[in-house]
Tab-separated table of C-alpha atoms in Angstrom:
chain	number	residue	atom	x	y	z
E	1	MET	CA	46.216	155.202	-275.781
E	2	ASN	CA	47.365	153.272	-272.725
E	3	ASP	CA	45.996	150.069	-274.240
E	4	LEU	CA	47.681	150.764	-277.588
E	5	ILE	CA	51.068	151.202	-275.908
E	6	GLY	CA	50.371	148.068	-273.852
E	7	VAL	CA	49.603	145.996	-276.965
E	8	TRP	CA	52.810	147.209	-278.645
E	9	VAL	CA	54.868	146.434	-275.544
E	10	GLY	CA	53.288	142.972	-275.235
E	11	ALA	CA	53.785	142.220	-278.943
E	12	ILE	CA	57.439	143.290	-278.962
E	13	LEU	CA	58.159	141.228	-275.827
E	14	THR	CA	56.421	138.206	-277.409
E	15	LEU	CA	58.552	138.578	-280.541
E	16	LEU	CA	61.696	138.870	-278.409
E	17	VAL	CA	60.885	135.488	-276.811
E	18	PHE	CA	59.999	133.872	-280.161
E	19	SER	CA	63.366	135.015	-281.545
E	20	TYR	CA	64.744	131.928	-279.773
E	21	LEU	CA	63.290	129.823	-282.612
E	22	LEU	CA	66.060	131.260	-284.811
E	23	GLY	CA	68.677	130.418	-282.158
E	24	ASP	CA	69.891	131.757	-278.841
E	25	SER	CA	70.263	135.513	-279.270
E	26	PRO	CA	70.724	138.710	-277.218
E	27	LEU	CA	67.068	139.539	-277.912
E	28	PHE	CA	65.930	136.364	-276.145
E	29	ARG	CA	68.344	137.024	-273.259
E	30	LEU	CA	66.917	140.543	-272.992
E	31	ALA	CA	63.394	139.099	-272.715
E	32	GLN	CA	64.606	136.685	-270.014
E	33	ALA	CA	66.175	139.512	-268.007
E	34	ILE	CA	63.021	141.643	-268.270
E	35	PHE	CA	60.853	138.669	-267.226
E	36	VAL	CA	62.998	137.976	-264.147
E	37	GLY	CA	63.048	141.669	-263.247
E	38	VAL	CA	59.279	142.103	-263.534
E	39	ALA	CA	58.589	138.871	-261.615
E	40	VAL	CA	60.965	139.818	-258.788
E	41	GLY	CA	59.657	143.389	-258.553
E	42	TYR	CA	56.046	142.219	-258.565
E	43	ALA	CA	56.688	139.457	-255.987
E	44	ALA	CA	58.435	141.896	-253.633
E	45	THR	CA	55.549	144.383	-253.941
E	46	ALA	CA	53.008	141.607	-253.361
E	47	ALA	CA	54.890	140.398	-250.247
E	48	ILE	CA	54.752	143.897	-248.811
E	49	TYR	CA	51.228	144.986	-249.789
E	50	LEU	CA	49.389	141.680	-249.528
E	51	VAL	CA	51.100	140.159	-246.469
E	52	LEU	CA	53.421	142.352	-244.420
E	53	LEU	CA	51.310	145.517	-244.345
E	54	PRO	CA	47.837	144.017	-243.709
E	55	LYS	CA	48.941	141.171	-241.449
E	56	LEU	CA	51.822	142.761	-239.513
E	57	ILE	CA	52.532	146.479	-239.835
E	58	ASP	CA	48.947	147.849	-239.968
E	59	PRO	CA	47.617	145.872	-236.953
E	60	LEU	CA	50.754	146.628	-234.928
E	61	SER	CA	50.624	150.358	-235.626
E	62	ALA	CA	46.827	150.582	-235.189
E	63	ASP	CA	46.525	148.863	-231.802
E	64	PRO	CA	49.821	147.589	-230.353
E	65	ASN	CA	48.205	146.647	-227.012
E	66	ARG	CA	45.768	144.237	-228.673
E	67	ASP	CA	48.141	142.789	-231.295
E	68	TRP	CA	51.337	142.773	-229.200
E	69	HIS	CA	51.930	139.110	-230.130
E	70	LEU	CA	52.774	140.221	-233.689
E	71	VAL	CA	56.077	141.525	-232.313
E	72	ILE	CA	57.230	137.874	-232.258
E	73	PRO	CA	56.926	137.247	-236.038
E	74	LEU	CA	58.394	140.728	-236.594
E	75	ILE	CA	61.492	139.834	-234.569
E	76	LEU	CA	61.689	136.368	-236.166
E	77	GLY	CA	61.362	137.945	-239.607
E	78	LEU	CA	64.144	140.435	-238.920
E	79	LEU	CA	66.316	137.606	-237.558
E	80	LEU	CA	65.852	135.891	-240.903
E	81	PHE	CA	67.897	138.644	-242.536
E	82	ALA	CA	70.879	137.558	-240.403
E	83	LYS	CA	71.160	134.729	-242.964
E	84	ALA	CA	72.571	137.298	-245.368
E	85	ARG	CA	75.816	137.519	-243.372
E	86	ALA	CA	77.813	134.314	-242.813
E	87	SER	CA	78.973	135.203	-239.288
E	88	TRP	CA	75.382	135.941	-238.142
E	89	ALA	CA	73.726	133.156	-240.117
E	90	SER	CA	73.091	130.970	-237.033
E	91	LEU	CA	70.667	133.645	-235.721
E	92	GLY	CA	68.565	133.048	-238.809
E	93	ASN	CA	68.185	129.381	-237.853
E	94	VAL	CA	65.583	130.305	-235.213
E	95	PRO	CA	62.933	131.582	-237.693
E	96	MET	CA	63.901	128.768	-240.070
E	97	GLY	CA	63.177	126.279	-237.273
E	98	PHE	CA	59.749	127.887	-236.820
E	99	LEU	CA	59.009	127.714	-240.558
E	100	PHE	CA	60.125	124.084	-240.826
E	101	GLY	CA	58.096	123.126	-237.737
E	102	VAL	CA	54.846	124.650	-239.026
E	103	GLY	CA	55.603	123.560	-242.611
E	104	GLY	CA	56.283	119.955	-241.536
E	105	ALA	CA	53.050	119.779	-239.532
E	106	LEU	CA	51.039	121.274	-242.412
E	107	ALA	CA	52.666	118.804	-244.820
E	108	ILE	CA	51.547	115.913	-242.595
E	109	THR	CA	47.982	117.187	-242.315
E	110	GLY	CA	47.879	117.931	-246.039
E	111	ALA	CA	49.192	114.482	-246.969
E	112	LEU	CA	46.736	112.760	-244.607
E	113	SER	CA	43.551	114.679	-245.350
E	114	GLY	CA	44.315	115.877	-248.868
E	115	VAL	CA	45.876	112.820	-250.496
E	116	LEU	CA	45.974	109.586	-248.476
E	117	ALA	CA	42.399	109.544	-247.164
E	118	PRO	CA	40.639	110.540	-250.435
E	119	GLN	CA	42.906	108.433	-252.670
E	120	ILE	CA	42.551	105.284	-250.542
E	121	GLY	CA	38.822	105.973	-250.293
E	122	ALA	CA	38.617	106.191	-254.096
E	123	LEU	CA	40.157	102.704	-254.333
E	124	VAL	CA	37.177	101.190	-252.522
E	125	VAL	CA	35.125	100.392	-255.627
E	126	SER	CA	32.231	98.114	-256.441
E	127	LEU	CA	32.906	94.734	-258.063
E	128	SER	CA	29.231	93.843	-258.280
E	129	PRO	CA	28.237	92.526	-261.748
E	130	SER	CA	24.949	94.416	-261.421
E	131	ALA	CA	26.881	97.589	-262.367
E	132	GLY	CA	27.842	95.982	-265.684
E	133	TRP	CA	30.937	93.944	-266.601
E	134	ASP	CA	32.659	96.907	-268.247
E	135	VAL	CA	32.452	98.803	-264.954
E	136	VAL	CA	33.762	95.780	-263.019
E	137	ILE	CA	36.733	95.365	-265.391
E	138	SER	CA	37.523	99.080	-265.199
E	139	ASN	CA	37.341	99.006	-261.399
E	140	VAL	CA	39.599	95.934	-261.186
E	141	LEU	CA	42.092	97.598	-263.520
E	142	MET	CA	41.951	100.755	-261.400
E	143	VAL	CA	42.764	98.908	-258.151
E	144	VAL	CA	45.407	96.614	-259.717
E	145	GLY	CA	47.015	99.557	-261.517
E	146	ALA	CA	47.043	101.936	-258.547
E	147	LEU	CA	48.484	99.356	-256.136
E	148	GLY	CA	50.951	98.198	-258.802
E	149	ALA	CA	52.103	101.764	-259.453
E	150	PHE	CA	52.518	102.217	-255.712
E	151	LEU	CA	54.482	98.935	-255.417
E	152	SER	CA	56.790	99.935	-258.265
E	153	PHE	CA	58.319	102.488	-255.866
E	154	ARG	CA	59.230	99.702	-253.411
E	155	PHE	CA	62.989	99.481	-252.903
E	156	ILE	CA	63.361	96.938	-250.100
E	157	ILE	CA	65.877	94.094	-249.808
E	158	PRO	CA	63.792	90.931	-249.154
E	159	GLY	CA	64.098	88.979	-245.892
E	160	LYS	CA	65.703	85.535	-245.830
E	161	ASN	CA	62.697	83.381	-244.979
E	162	THR	CA	60.554	81.799	-247.693
E	163	GLY	CA	57.423	83.864	-246.960
E	164	ALA	CA	59.276	87.172	-247.279
E	165	ARG	CA	60.876	86.046	-250.533
E	166	ALA	CA	57.547	84.945	-251.974
E	167	PHE	CA	55.969	88.282	-250.984
E	168	ASP	CA	58.896	90.100	-252.561
E	169	GLN	CA	58.444	88.165	-255.825
E	170	VAL	CA	54.729	88.993	-255.934
E	171	ALA	CA	55.364	92.659	-255.100
E	172	ARG	CA	58.061	92.929	-257.771
E	173	GLY	CA	55.815	91.354	-260.426
E	174	TRP	CA	52.858	93.545	-259.467
E	175	GLY	CA	55.122	96.621	-259.397
E	176	TYR	CA	56.364	95.716	-262.901
E	177	VAL	CA	52.782	95.768	-264.165
E	178	GLY	CA	52.236	98.995	-262.213
E	179	ARG	CA	54.975	100.652	-264.266
E	180	TRP	CA	52.841	100.185	-267.387
E	181	PHE	CA	50.070	102.190	-265.717
E	182	ILE	CA	52.561	104.893	-264.696
E	183	LEU	CA	53.785	105.161	-268.283
E	184	ILE	CA	50.231	105.396	-269.609
E	185	ALA	CA	49.696	108.200	-267.063
E	186	PHE	CA	52.890	109.902	-268.278
E	187	GLY	CA	51.649	109.611	-271.866
E	188	ALA	CA	48.322	111.205	-270.915
E	189	ILE	CA	50.102	113.966	-268.972
E	190	PHE	CA	52.440	114.558	-271.925
E	191	ALA	CA	49.473	114.858	-274.279
E	192	GLY	CA	47.659	117.221	-271.915
E	193	THR	CA	50.751	119.380	-271.508
E	194	ALA	CA	51.407	119.464	-275.246
E	195	ALA	CA	47.777	120.438	-275.940
E	196	SER	CA	47.857	123.199	-273.332
E	197	ARG	CA	51.140	124.611	-274.664
E	198	VAL	CA	49.812	124.588	-278.226
E	199	ALA	CA	46.710	126.402	-276.932
E	200	VAL	CA	48.969	129.056	-275.356
E	201	LEU	CA	50.924	129.288	-278.633
E	202	ILE	CA	47.669	129.841	-280.566
E	203	ASN	CA	46.672	132.478	-278.007
E	204	ARG	CA	49.977	134.312	-278.494
E	205	MET	CA	49.657	134.147	-282.300
E	206	TYR	CA	46.083	135.433	-282.055
E	207	TYR	CA	47.330	138.269	-279.851
E	208	LEU	CA	49.895	139.217	-282.502
E	209	MET	CA	47.484	138.848	-285.446
E	210	HIS	CA	44.328	140.259	-283.836
E	211	ASP	CA	45.341	142.711	-281.099
E	212	TRP	CA	48.579	144.001	-282.620
E	213	LEU	CA	48.538	143.707	-286.430
E	214	GLN	CA	44.709	143.512	-286.647
E	215	VAL	CA	44.841	141.266	-289.718
E	216	VAL	CA	42.549	138.660	-288.120
E	217	LYS	CA	38.999	139.515	-287.025
U	1	MET	CA	72.781	127.512	-230.802
U	2	ARG	CA	71.341	124.350	-232.378
U	3	LEU	CA	69.056	123.672	-229.420
U	4	ILE	CA	66.764	126.712	-229.804
U	5	PRO	CA	65.755	126.183	-233.477
U	6	THR	CA	65.284	122.446	-232.895
U	7	ALA	CA	63.150	122.984	-229.772
U	8	LEU	CA	61.146	125.657	-231.594
U	9	ALA	CA	60.561	123.428	-234.643
U	10	ILE	CA	59.429	120.498	-232.462
U	11	THR	CA	57.161	122.662	-230.276
U	12	VAL	CA	55.385	124.588	-233.033
U	13	GLY	CA	55.177	121.427	-235.184
U	14	LEU	CA	53.521	119.428	-232.411
U	15	PHE	CA	51.059	122.218	-231.544
U	16	THR	CA	50.102	122.646	-235.207
U	17	LEU	CA	49.597	118.878	-235.488
U	18	LEU	CA	47.552	118.718	-232.276
U	19	ASP	CA	45.347	121.508	-233.649
U	20	PHE	CA	44.600	119.272	-236.654
U	21	PHE	CA	43.698	116.201	-234.605
U	22	PHE	CA	41.826	117.793	-231.664
U	23	ASP	CA	39.073	120.385	-231.649
U	24	HIS	CA	39.906	122.514	-228.599
U	25	PRO	CA	39.551	126.332	-228.483
U	26	LEU	CA	43.072	126.844	-227.095
U	27	LEU	CA	44.674	124.554	-229.696
U	28	ASN	CA	42.620	126.149	-232.481
U	29	ASN	CA	43.822	129.577	-231.388
U	30	VAL	CA	47.472	128.548	-231.103
U	31	GLY	CA	47.360	126.674	-234.442
U	32	ALA	CA	45.764	129.619	-236.275
U	33	THR	CA	48.301	132.045	-234.751
U	34	PHE	CA	51.244	129.855	-235.773
U	35	ARG	CA	49.908	129.572	-239.316
U	36	GLU	CA	49.473	133.361	-239.488
U	37	TRP	CA	53.022	133.908	-238.241
U	38	ALA	CA	54.316	131.362	-240.773
U	39	ILE	CA	52.680	133.373	-243.594
U	40	ILE	CA	54.373	136.553	-242.311
U	41	LEU	CA	57.744	134.775	-242.031
U	42	THR	CA	57.333	133.382	-245.545
U	43	ALA	CA	56.923	136.954	-246.834
U	44	PHE	CA	60.127	137.935	-245.014
U	45	ALA	CA	61.876	134.859	-246.477
U	46	LEU	CA	60.660	135.823	-249.954
U	47	LEU	CA	62.067	139.340	-249.535
U	48	LEU	CA	65.371	137.876	-248.311
U	49	GLY	CA	65.563	135.563	-251.315
U	50	LEU	CA	64.710	138.326	-253.770
U	51	GLY	CA	67.240	140.607	-252.076
U	52	ASN	CA	69.894	137.918	-252.436
U	53	LEU	CA	69.086	137.531	-256.139
U	54	LEU	CA	69.464	141.285	-256.638
U	55	PHE	CA	72.732	141.278	-254.657
U	56	VAL	CA	74.170	138.560	-256.919
U	57	HIS	CA	73.252	140.590	-260.014
U	58	PHE	CA	74.626	143.753	-258.379
U	59	LEU	CA	77.977	142.004	-257.786
U	60	ARG	CA	78.062	140.892	-261.426
U	61	VAL	CA	77.466	144.475	-262.567
U	62	THR	CA	80.130	145.949	-260.264
U	63	ARG	CA	82.757	143.348	-261.230
U	64	ARG	CA	82.079	144.048	-264.919
U	65	ASN	CA	84.482	141.398	-266.258
U	66	GLU	CA	81.899	138.613	-265.852
U	67	PRO	CA	79.808	137.500	-268.852
U	68	GLY	CA	76.203	138.699	-268.939
U	69	THR	CA	76.845	141.907	-267.019
U	70	GLY	CA	74.458	143.840	-269.256
U	71	TYR	CA	71.603	141.405	-268.603
U	72	SER	CA	72.231	141.651	-264.851
U	73	ALA	CA	71.990	145.424	-265.138
U	74	ILE	CA	68.656	145.033	-266.965
U	75	VAL	CA	67.378	142.701	-264.215
U	76	LEU	CA	68.369	145.287	-261.585
U	77	VAL	CA	66.850	148.252	-263.420
U	78	VAL	CA	63.561	146.470	-264.252
U	79	THR	CA	63.207	145.050	-260.723
U	80	LEU	CA	63.817	148.403	-259.056
U	81	GLY	CA	61.510	150.104	-261.587
U	82	VAL	CA	58.611	147.700	-260.983
U	83	PHE	CA	59.230	147.799	-257.227
U	84	ALA	CA	59.225	151.623	-257.253
U	85	VAL	CA	55.954	151.688	-259.240
U	86	GLY	CA	54.496	149.185	-256.765
U	87	LEU	CA	55.564	151.197	-253.740
U	88	TRP	CA	54.299	154.451	-255.243
U	89	TYR	CA	50.949	153.290	-256.608
U	90	THR	CA	50.431	150.376	-254.124
U	91	LEU	CA	48.970	146.985	-254.974
U	92	PRO	CA	46.337	146.427	-256.334
U	93	SER	CA	46.467	149.460	-258.625
U	94	SER	CA	45.782	150.107	-262.317
U	95	GLU	CA	49.499	150.841	-262.904
U	96	MET	CA	50.603	147.486	-261.488
U	97	ALA	CA	47.762	145.780	-263.366
U	98	TRP	CA	49.063	147.379	-266.596
U	99	LEU	CA	52.573	146.024	-265.917
U	100	PHE	CA	51.124	142.599	-265.151
U	101	ASN	CA	48.848	142.462	-268.206
U	102	HIS	CA	51.153	144.025	-270.798
U	103	VAL	CA	54.619	142.942	-269.647
U	104	TYR	CA	54.454	139.921	-267.329
U	105	LEU	CA	51.594	137.994	-268.963
U	106	PRO	CA	52.845	138.298	-272.602
U	107	LEU	CA	56.334	137.200	-271.528
U	108	GLN	CA	55.015	134.291	-269.479
U	109	GLY	CA	52.652	133.225	-272.280
U	110	ALA	CA	55.421	133.437	-274.891
U	111	PHE	CA	57.824	131.376	-272.758
U	112	PHE	CA	55.141	128.714	-272.241
U	113	ALA	CA	54.268	128.769	-275.950
U	114	LEU	CA	57.941	128.277	-276.804
U	115	THR	CA	57.928	124.961	-274.934
U	116	ALA	CA	55.354	123.633	-277.451
U	117	PHE	CA	58.218	123.358	-279.971
U	118	PHE	CA	60.472	121.543	-277.489
U	119	LEU	CA	57.625	119.161	-276.617
U	120	ALA	CA	57.289	118.332	-280.310
U	121	THR	CA	61.007	117.436	-280.440
U	122	ALA	CA	60.628	115.323	-277.290
U	123	ALA	CA	57.630	113.501	-278.810
U	124	TYR	CA	59.677	112.700	-281.915
U	125	ARG	CA	62.434	111.195	-279.743
U	126	ALA	CA	59.905	109.172	-277.741
U	127	LEU	CA	58.311	107.797	-280.918
U	128	ARG	CA	61.676	106.426	-282.005
U	129	ALA	CA	62.120	104.347	-278.835
U	130	ARG	CA	61.071	100.738	-279.338
U	131	ASN	CA	60.073	98.813	-276.222
U	132	LEU	CA	56.762	97.895	-274.603
U	133	GLU	CA	56.767	100.630	-271.957
U	134	THR	CA	57.549	103.478	-274.341
U	135	THR	CA	55.047	102.119	-276.831
U	136	LEU	CA	52.332	102.183	-274.143
U	137	MET	CA	53.224	105.776	-273.339
U	138	VAL	CA	53.132	106.845	-276.982
U	139	ILE	CA	49.794	105.078	-277.669
U	140	ALA	CA	48.236	106.743	-274.609
U	141	ALA	CA	49.624	110.149	-275.626
U	142	VAL	CA	48.382	109.826	-279.234
U	143	ILE	CA	44.874	108.694	-278.201
U	144	VAL	CA	44.571	111.461	-275.598
U	145	LEU	CA	45.803	114.060	-278.107
U	146	ILE	CA	43.642	112.979	-281.040
U	147	GLY	CA	40.680	112.086	-278.835
U	148	GLN	CA	40.050	115.709	-277.933
U	149	ILE	CA	39.305	116.638	-281.546
U	150	PRO	CA	35.511	117.013	-281.937
U	151	LEU	CA	35.411	114.564	-284.888
U	152	ALA	CA	37.464	111.873	-283.130
U	153	GLY	CA	34.462	109.495	-282.683
U	154	MET	CA	35.547	106.243	-281.018
U	155	LEU	CA	38.902	107.723	-280.054
U	156	ALA	CA	37.046	110.247	-277.878
U	157	ASP	CA	35.574	107.358	-275.859
U	158	ALA	CA	38.985	105.655	-275.695
U	159	ARG	CA	40.536	108.923	-274.500
U	160	GLU	CA	37.912	109.291	-271.810
U	161	TRP	CA	38.509	105.684	-270.649
U	162	ILE	CA	42.306	106.090	-270.612
U	163	LEU	CA	42.052	109.245	-268.524
U	164	ARG	CA	39.483	107.686	-266.162
U	165	VAL	CA	41.030	104.233	-265.601
U	166	PRO	CA	44.700	103.383	-266.412
U	167	SER	CA	46.037	106.947	-266.305
U	168	GLU	CA	44.203	107.708	-263.080
U	169	ALA	CA	45.401	104.404	-261.577
U	170	GLY	CA	49.033	105.271	-262.365
U	171	LEU	CA	48.658	108.798	-260.980
U	172	ARG	CA	46.918	107.454	-257.869
U	173	GLY	CA	49.838	105.096	-257.183
U	174	ILE	CA	52.322	107.944	-257.622
U	175	MET	CA	50.294	110.230	-255.328
U	176	LEU	CA	50.100	107.524	-252.627
U	177	GLY	CA	53.888	107.110	-252.798
U	178	VAL	CA	54.489	110.866	-252.686
U	179	ALA	CA	52.092	111.304	-249.742
U	180	LEU	CA	53.816	108.551	-247.734
U	181	GLY	CA	57.214	110.065	-248.572
U	182	THR	CA	55.956	113.495	-247.467
U	183	LEU	CA	54.645	111.998	-244.215
U	184	ALA	CA	57.972	110.299	-243.448
U	185	THR	CA	60.043	113.400	-244.262
U	186	ALA	CA	57.778	115.746	-242.291
U	187	LEU	CA	57.707	113.406	-239.283
U	188	ARG	CA	61.520	113.288	-239.265
U	189	LEU	CA	61.493	117.101	-239.249
U	190	ILE	CA	58.985	117.392	-236.425
U	191	ILE	CA	60.692	114.910	-234.112
U	192	GLY	CA	64.045	116.566	-234.745
U	193	MET	CA	65.740	113.705	-236.616
U	194	ASP	CA	66.336	115.938	-239.639
U	195	ARG	CA	67.437	119.498	-238.912
U	196	PRO	CA	67.952	121.297	-242.223
U	197	TYR	CA	67.384	124.643	-240.462
U	198	SER	CA	70.544	124.150	-238.352
U	199	GLU	CA	72.946	123.748	-241.253
């Protein structure tokens, strides 16, 4: 019975969203409002039950002598709510400073170990003909394309000496070629996104036809 | 009042960084504690943000003369309803799972599915553009799209090559640029050159 009600609720909400295909309507706006409401309510519950209770409140209430240090994030967290009032907002800067400090450091470590090191490592490829000429050509294209794409984001005014100008000309030309690789990547991403969205659309139609109307086996 | 947040950001940032570069029990302990506190503070920040969103909708409902008052009322009622169910039945629970599976997921899926139609319109506009760069993008998109059909034959190989070589090269260049940008921005934060938390 619960499942039957659930299927009906899900199907009606799906139809409310699809009503946008006929134009912007109150039904679509209603679906938007419900979506925001459910997401906000769920996120607030998750913040309390998956983070605040197990990581802060439960340890503090169970053994305050052992976990006394958790008083600090509790105070910082409460200070954060001072942001809600303009005259007290500067008090909320203290926890924000903490968050930005830890966040900045984690961003650096993430960029170094998660992106720069593995991506640069992946650019060290074999150019030995023993691997086959097709592999060599692909590897050359990979290195030329990746460095070119990187150079296409170079926005530097060249120096006045001849060497700097020559380097700038080479970098500009290479960056121009790199843009072709970026656009091919955008094309591939576009195709992947389109395919995934069509897959979701098919899933929703199947839900309506199979789970709700039961006209498809 | 600017000094305390700046000093705090620099101190915790440097200790978290040192924990990454050096394997010392004290640094490991301090780094892990700071990360744990950051998770707790993020939950508080999330609650503050959600509370602010509800407050904005509450103001719209109480003023009444603003457009979309009814939708704001729906947002408020649904949020408080889901939150009340969550507080009563806790999370994870079968009641919250029901709300997630039969309300949130269908809505999310339908919104994502709706974008398939907008992507089709965007593809039509892109196909009309006539220069080398757009043409490259369209050819790559068409090969990648058609290449995933089981009967695509040679196009399947071409798709695999595009994804493995030129597309990956372009993405790799973008990721290198983004990572360097992230490094520069985060370093400016940690040494106190940028202080967005003091504004």
